[in-house]
Tab-separated table of N, CA and C in Angstrom:
chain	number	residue	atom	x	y	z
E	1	UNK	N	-23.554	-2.604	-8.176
E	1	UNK	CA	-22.442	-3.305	-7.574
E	1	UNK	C	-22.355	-2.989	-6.091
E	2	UNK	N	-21.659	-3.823	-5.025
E	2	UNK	CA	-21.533	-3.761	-4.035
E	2	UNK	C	-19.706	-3.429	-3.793
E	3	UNK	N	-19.853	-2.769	-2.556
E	3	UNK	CA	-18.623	-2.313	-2.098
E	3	UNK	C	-18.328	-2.631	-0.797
E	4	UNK	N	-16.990	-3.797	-0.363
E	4	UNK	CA	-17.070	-4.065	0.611
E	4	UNK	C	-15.898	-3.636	1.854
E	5	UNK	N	-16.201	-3.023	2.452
E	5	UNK	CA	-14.955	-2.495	3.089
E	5	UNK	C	-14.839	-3.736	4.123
E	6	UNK	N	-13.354	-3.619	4.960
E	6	UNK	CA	-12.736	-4.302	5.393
E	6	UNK	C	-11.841	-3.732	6.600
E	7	UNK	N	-11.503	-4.397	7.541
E	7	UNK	CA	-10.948	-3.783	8.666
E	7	UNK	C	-10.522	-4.960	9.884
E	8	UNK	N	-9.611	-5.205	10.246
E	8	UNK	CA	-9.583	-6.018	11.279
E	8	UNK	C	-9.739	-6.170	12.821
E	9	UNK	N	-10.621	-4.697	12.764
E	9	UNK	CA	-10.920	-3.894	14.180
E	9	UNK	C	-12.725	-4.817	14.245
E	10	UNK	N	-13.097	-4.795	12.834
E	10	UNK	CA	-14.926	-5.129	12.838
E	10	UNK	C	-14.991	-5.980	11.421
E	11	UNK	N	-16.150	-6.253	12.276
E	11	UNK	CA	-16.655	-6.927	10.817
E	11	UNK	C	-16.803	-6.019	9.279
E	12	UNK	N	-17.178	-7.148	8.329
E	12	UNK	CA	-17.057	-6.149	6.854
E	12	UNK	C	-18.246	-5.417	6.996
E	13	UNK	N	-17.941	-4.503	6.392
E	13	UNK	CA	-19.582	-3.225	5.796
E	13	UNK	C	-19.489	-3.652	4.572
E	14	UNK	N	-21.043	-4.037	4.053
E	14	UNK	CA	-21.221	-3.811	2.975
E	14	UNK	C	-21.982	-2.580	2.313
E	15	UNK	N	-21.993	-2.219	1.310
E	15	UNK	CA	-22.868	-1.220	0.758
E	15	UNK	C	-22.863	-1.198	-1.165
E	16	UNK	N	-24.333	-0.512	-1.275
E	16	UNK	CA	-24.367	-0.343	-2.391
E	16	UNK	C	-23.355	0.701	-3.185
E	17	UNK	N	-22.822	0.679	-3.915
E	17	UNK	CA	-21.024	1.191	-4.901
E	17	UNK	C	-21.636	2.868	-5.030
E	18	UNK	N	-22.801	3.462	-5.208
E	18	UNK	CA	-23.389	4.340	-5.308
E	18	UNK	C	-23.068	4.952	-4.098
E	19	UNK	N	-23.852	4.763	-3.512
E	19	UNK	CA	-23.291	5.225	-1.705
E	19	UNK	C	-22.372	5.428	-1.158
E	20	UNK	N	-21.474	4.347	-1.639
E	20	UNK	CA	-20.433	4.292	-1.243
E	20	UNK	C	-19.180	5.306	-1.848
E	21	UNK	N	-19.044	5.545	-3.113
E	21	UNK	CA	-18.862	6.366	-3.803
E	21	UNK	C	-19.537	7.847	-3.241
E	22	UNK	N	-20.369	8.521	-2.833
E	22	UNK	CA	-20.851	9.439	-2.040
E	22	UNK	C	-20.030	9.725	-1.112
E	23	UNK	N	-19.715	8.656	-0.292
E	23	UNK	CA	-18.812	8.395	1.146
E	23	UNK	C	-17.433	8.852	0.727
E	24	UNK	N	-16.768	7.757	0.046
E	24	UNK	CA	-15.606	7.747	-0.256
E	24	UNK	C	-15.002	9.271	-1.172
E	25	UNK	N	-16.009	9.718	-1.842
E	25	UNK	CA	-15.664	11.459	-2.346
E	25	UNK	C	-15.682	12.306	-1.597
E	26	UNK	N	-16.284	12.212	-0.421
E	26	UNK	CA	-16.450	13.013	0.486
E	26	UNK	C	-14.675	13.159	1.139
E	27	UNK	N	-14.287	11.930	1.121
E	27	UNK	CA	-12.666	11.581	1.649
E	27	UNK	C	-11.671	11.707	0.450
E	28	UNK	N	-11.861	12.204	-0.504
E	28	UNK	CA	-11.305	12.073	-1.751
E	28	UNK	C	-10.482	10.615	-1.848
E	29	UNK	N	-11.229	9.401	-2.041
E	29	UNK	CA	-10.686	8.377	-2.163
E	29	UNK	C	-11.695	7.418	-3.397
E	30	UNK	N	-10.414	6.736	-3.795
E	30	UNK	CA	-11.569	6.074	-5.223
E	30	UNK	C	-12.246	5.311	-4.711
E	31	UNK	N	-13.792	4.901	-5.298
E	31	UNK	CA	-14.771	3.476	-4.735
E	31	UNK	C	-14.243	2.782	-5.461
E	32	UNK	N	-12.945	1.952	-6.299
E	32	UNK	CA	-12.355	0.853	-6.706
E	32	UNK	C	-12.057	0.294	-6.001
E	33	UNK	N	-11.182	0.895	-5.009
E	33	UNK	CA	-10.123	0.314	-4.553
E	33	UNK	C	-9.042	1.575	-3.101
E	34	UNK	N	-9.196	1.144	-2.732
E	34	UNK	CA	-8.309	2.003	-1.267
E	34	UNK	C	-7.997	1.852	-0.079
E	35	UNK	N	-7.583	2.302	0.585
E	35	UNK	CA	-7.668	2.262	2.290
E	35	UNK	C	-7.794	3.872	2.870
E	36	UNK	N	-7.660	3.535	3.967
E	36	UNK	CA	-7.995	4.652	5.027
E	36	UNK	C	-7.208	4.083	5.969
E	37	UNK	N	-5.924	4.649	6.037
E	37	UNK	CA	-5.018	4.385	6.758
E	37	UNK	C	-5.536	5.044	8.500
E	38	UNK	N	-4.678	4.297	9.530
E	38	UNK	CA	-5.237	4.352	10.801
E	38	UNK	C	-4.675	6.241	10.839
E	39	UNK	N	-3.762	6.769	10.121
E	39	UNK	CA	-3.484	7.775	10.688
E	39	UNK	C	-4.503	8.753	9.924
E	40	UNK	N	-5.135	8.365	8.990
E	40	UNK	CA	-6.332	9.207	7.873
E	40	UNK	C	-7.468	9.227	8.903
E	41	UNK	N	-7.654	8.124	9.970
E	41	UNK	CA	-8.745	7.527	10.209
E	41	UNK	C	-9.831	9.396	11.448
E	42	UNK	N	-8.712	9.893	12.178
E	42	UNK	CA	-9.616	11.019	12.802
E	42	UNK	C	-9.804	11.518	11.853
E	43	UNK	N	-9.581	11.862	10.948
E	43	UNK	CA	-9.931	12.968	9.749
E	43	UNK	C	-11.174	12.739	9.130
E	44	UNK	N	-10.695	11.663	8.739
E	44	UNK	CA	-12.240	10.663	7.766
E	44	UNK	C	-13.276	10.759	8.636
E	45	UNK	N	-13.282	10.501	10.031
E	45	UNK	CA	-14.249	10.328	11.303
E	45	UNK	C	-14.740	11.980	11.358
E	46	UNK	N	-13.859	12.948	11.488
E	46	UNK	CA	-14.504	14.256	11.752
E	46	UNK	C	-15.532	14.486	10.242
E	47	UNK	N	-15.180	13.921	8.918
E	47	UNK	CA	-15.869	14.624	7.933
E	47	UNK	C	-17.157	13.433	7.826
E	48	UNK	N	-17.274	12.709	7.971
E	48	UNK	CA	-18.115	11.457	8.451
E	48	UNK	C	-19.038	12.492	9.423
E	49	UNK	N	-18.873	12.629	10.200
E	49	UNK	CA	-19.746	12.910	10.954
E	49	UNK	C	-20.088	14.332	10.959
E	50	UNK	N	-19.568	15.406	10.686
E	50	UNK	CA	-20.052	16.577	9.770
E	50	UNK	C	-21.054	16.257	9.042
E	51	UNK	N	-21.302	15.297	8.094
E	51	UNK	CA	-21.783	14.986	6.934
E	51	UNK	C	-23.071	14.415	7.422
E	52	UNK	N	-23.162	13.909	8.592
E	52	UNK	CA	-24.208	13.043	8.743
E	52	UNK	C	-25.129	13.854	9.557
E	53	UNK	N	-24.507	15.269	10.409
E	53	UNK	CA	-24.817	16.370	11.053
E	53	UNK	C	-25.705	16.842	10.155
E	54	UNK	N	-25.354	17.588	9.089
E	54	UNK	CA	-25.938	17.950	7.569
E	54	UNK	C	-26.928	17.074	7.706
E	55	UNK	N	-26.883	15.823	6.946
E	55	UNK	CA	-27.637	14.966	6.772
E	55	UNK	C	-29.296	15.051	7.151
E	56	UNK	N	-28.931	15.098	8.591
E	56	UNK	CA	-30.139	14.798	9.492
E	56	UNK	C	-30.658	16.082	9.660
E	57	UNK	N	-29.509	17.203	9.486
E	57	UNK	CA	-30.783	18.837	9.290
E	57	UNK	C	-31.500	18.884	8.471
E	58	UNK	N	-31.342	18.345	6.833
E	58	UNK	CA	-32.119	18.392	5.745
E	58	UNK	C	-33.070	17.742	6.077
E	59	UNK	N	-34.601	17.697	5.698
E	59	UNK	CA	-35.366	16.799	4.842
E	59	UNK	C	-35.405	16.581	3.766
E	60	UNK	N	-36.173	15.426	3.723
E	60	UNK	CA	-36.144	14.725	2.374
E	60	UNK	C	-36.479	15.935	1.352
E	61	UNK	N	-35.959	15.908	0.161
E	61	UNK	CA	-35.594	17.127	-0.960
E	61	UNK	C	-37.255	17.364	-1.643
E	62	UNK	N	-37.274	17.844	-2.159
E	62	UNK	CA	-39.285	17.866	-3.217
E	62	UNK	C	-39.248	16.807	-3.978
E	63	UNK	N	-38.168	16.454	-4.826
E	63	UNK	CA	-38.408	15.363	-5.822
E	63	UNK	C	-38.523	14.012	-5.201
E	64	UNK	N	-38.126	13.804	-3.664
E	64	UNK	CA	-38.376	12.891	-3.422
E	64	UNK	C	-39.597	12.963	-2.884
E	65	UNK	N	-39.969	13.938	-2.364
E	65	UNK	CA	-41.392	14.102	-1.781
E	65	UNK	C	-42.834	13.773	-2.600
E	66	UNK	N	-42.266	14.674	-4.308
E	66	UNK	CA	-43.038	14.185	-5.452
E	66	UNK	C	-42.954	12.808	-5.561
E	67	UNK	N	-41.984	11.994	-5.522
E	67	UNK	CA	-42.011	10.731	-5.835
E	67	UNK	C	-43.062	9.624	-4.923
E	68	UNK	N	-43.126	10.431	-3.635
E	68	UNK	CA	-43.569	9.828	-2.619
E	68	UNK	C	-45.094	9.991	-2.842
E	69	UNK	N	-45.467	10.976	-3.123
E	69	UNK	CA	-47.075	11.027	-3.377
E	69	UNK	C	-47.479	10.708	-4.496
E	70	UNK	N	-46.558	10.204	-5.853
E	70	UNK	CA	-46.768	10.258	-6.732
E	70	UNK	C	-47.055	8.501	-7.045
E	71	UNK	N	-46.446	7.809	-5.764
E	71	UNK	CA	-46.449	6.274	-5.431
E	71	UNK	C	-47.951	6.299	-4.822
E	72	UNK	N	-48.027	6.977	-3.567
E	72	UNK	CA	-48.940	6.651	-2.688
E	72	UNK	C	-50.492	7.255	-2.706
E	73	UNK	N	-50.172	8.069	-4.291
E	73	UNK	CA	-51.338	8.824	-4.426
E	73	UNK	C	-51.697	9.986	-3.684
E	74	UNK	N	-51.507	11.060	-4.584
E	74	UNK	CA	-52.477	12.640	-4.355
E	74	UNK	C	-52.983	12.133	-3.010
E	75	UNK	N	-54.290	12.424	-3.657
E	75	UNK	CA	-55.816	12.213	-2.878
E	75	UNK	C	-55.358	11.630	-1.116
E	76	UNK	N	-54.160	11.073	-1.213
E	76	UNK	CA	-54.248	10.327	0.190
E	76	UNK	C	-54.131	8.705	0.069
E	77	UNK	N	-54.958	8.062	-0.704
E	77	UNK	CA	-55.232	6.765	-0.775
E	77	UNK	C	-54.375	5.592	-0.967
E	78	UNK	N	-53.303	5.769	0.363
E	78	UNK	CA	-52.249	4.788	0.204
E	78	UNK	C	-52.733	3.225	-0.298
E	79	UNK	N	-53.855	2.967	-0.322
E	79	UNK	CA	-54.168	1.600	-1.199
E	79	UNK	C	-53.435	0.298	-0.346
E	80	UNK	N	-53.070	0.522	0.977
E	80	UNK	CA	-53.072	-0.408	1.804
E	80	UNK	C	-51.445	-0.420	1.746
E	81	UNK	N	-50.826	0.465	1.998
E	81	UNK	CA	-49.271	0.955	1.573
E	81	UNK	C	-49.013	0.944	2.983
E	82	UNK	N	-47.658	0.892	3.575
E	82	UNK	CA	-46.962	1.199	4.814
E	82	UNK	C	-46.686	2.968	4.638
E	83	UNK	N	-46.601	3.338	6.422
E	83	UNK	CA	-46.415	4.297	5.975
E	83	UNK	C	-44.435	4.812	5.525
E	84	UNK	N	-44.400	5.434	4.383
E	84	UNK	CA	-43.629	5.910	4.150
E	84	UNK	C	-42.280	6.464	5.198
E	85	UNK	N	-41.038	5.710	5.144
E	85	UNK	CA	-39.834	5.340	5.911
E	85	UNK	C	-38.733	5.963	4.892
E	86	UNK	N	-38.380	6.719	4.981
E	86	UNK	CA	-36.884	6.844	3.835
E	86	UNK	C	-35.657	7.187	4.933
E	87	UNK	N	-34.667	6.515	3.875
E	87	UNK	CA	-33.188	6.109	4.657
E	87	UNK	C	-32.640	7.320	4.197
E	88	UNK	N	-32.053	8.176	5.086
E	88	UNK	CA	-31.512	9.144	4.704
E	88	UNK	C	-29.631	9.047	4.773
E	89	UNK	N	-28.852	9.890	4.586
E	89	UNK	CA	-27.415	9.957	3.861
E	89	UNK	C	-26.838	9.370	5.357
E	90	UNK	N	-27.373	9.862	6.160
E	90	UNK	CA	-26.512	10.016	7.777
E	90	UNK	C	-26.830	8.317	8.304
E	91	UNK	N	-28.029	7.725	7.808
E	91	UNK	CA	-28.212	5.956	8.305
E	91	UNK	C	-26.937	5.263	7.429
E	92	UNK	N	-26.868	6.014	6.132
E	92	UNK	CA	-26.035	4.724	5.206
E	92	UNK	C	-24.805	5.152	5.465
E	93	UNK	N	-24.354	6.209	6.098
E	93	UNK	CA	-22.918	6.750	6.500
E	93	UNK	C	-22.608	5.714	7.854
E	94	UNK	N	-23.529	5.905	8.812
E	94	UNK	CA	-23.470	5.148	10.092
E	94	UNK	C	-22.712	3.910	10.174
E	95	UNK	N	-23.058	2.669	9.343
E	95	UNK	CA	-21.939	1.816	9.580
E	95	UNK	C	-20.289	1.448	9.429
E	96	UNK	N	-20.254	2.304	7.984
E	96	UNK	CA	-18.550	2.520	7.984
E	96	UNK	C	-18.330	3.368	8.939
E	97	UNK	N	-18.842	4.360	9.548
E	97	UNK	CA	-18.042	5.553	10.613
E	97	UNK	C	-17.938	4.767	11.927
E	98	UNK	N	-18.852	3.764	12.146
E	98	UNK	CA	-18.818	2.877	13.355
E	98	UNK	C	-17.443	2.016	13.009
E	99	UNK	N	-17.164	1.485	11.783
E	99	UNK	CA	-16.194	0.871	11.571
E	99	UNK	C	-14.900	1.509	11.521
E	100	UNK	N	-15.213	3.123	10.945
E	100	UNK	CA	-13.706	3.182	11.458
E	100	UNK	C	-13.453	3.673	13.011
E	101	UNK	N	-14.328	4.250	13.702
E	101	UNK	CA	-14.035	4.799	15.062
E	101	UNK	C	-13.793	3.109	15.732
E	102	UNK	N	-13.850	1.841	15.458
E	102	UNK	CA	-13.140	0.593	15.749
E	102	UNK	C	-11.448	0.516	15.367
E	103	UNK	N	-11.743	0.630	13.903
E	103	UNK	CA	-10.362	0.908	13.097
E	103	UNK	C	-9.328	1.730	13.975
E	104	UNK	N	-9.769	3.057	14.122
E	104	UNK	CA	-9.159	4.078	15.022
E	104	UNK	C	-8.754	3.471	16.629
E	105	UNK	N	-9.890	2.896	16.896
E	105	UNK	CA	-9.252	2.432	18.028
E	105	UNK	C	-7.922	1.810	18.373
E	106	UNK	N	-7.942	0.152	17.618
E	106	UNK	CA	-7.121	-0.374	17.373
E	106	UNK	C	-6.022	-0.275	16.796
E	107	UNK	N	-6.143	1.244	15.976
E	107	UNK	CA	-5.080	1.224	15.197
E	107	UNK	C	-4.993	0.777	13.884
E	108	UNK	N	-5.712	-0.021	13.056
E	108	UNK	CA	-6.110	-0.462	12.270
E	108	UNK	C	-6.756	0.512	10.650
E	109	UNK	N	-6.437	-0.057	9.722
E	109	UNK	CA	-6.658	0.521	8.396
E	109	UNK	C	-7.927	-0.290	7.832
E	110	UNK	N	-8.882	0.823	7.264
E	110	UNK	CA	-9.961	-0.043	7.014
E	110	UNK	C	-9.977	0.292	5.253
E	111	UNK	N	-9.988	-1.208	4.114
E	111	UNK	CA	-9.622	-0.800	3.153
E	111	UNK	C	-10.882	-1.613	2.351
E	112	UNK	N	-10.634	-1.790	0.990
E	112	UNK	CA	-11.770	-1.624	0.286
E	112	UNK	C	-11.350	-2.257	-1.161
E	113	UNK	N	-12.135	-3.116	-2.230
E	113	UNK	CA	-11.727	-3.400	-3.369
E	113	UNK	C	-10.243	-3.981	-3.396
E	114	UNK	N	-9.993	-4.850	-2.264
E	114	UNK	CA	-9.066	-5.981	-2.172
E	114	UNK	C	-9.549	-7.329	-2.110
């Protein structure tokens, strides 16, 4: 399922309900249904971006690493494969935090499952 937030500062974000749910626990808020009121909005923005700080210190974990050679082959022999690109926590955080530091601007509540 998709999750579409909303805001009258920016356009909608969409995202996959998984992700989004990631995001939204991080703020203790349900992925049904919510807002992020303009006065929630520095708060949400400081742990947003904590998170994406994190994010970008980690690399990708072993199991994804296994997964990755386990596609592209041991031996090397990507078999005419691109090279390997993964989206990490801090890219799929990036567009709602852009949306609310808009939200914040304006003053504005950016809400969700309405």
């Amino acid at each position: 399922m998709l999750v579409t937030f909303k805001s009258k500062a920016s356009a909608e974000v969409i995202m996959f309900e998984h992700d989004a749910k990631r995001i939204l626990d991080l703020l203790n808020k349900d992925v049904k249904i919510g807002v992020i009121t303009a006065a929630e909005g520095a708060d949400a923005i400081a742990k947003l971006e904590a998170e994406t700080s994190e994010s970008r210190a980690h690399p990708a974990s072993d199991s994804v690493q296994r997964d990755i050679a386990a596609h592209h082959n041991e031996a090397g022999d990507d078999s005419g494969h691109e090279p390997v690109q993964t989206v990490n926590f801090a890219n799929k955080i990036y567009p709602l935090l852009e949306m609310l530091r808009e939200a914040r601007k304006h003053n504005n509540d950016v809400l969700w499952g309405v």
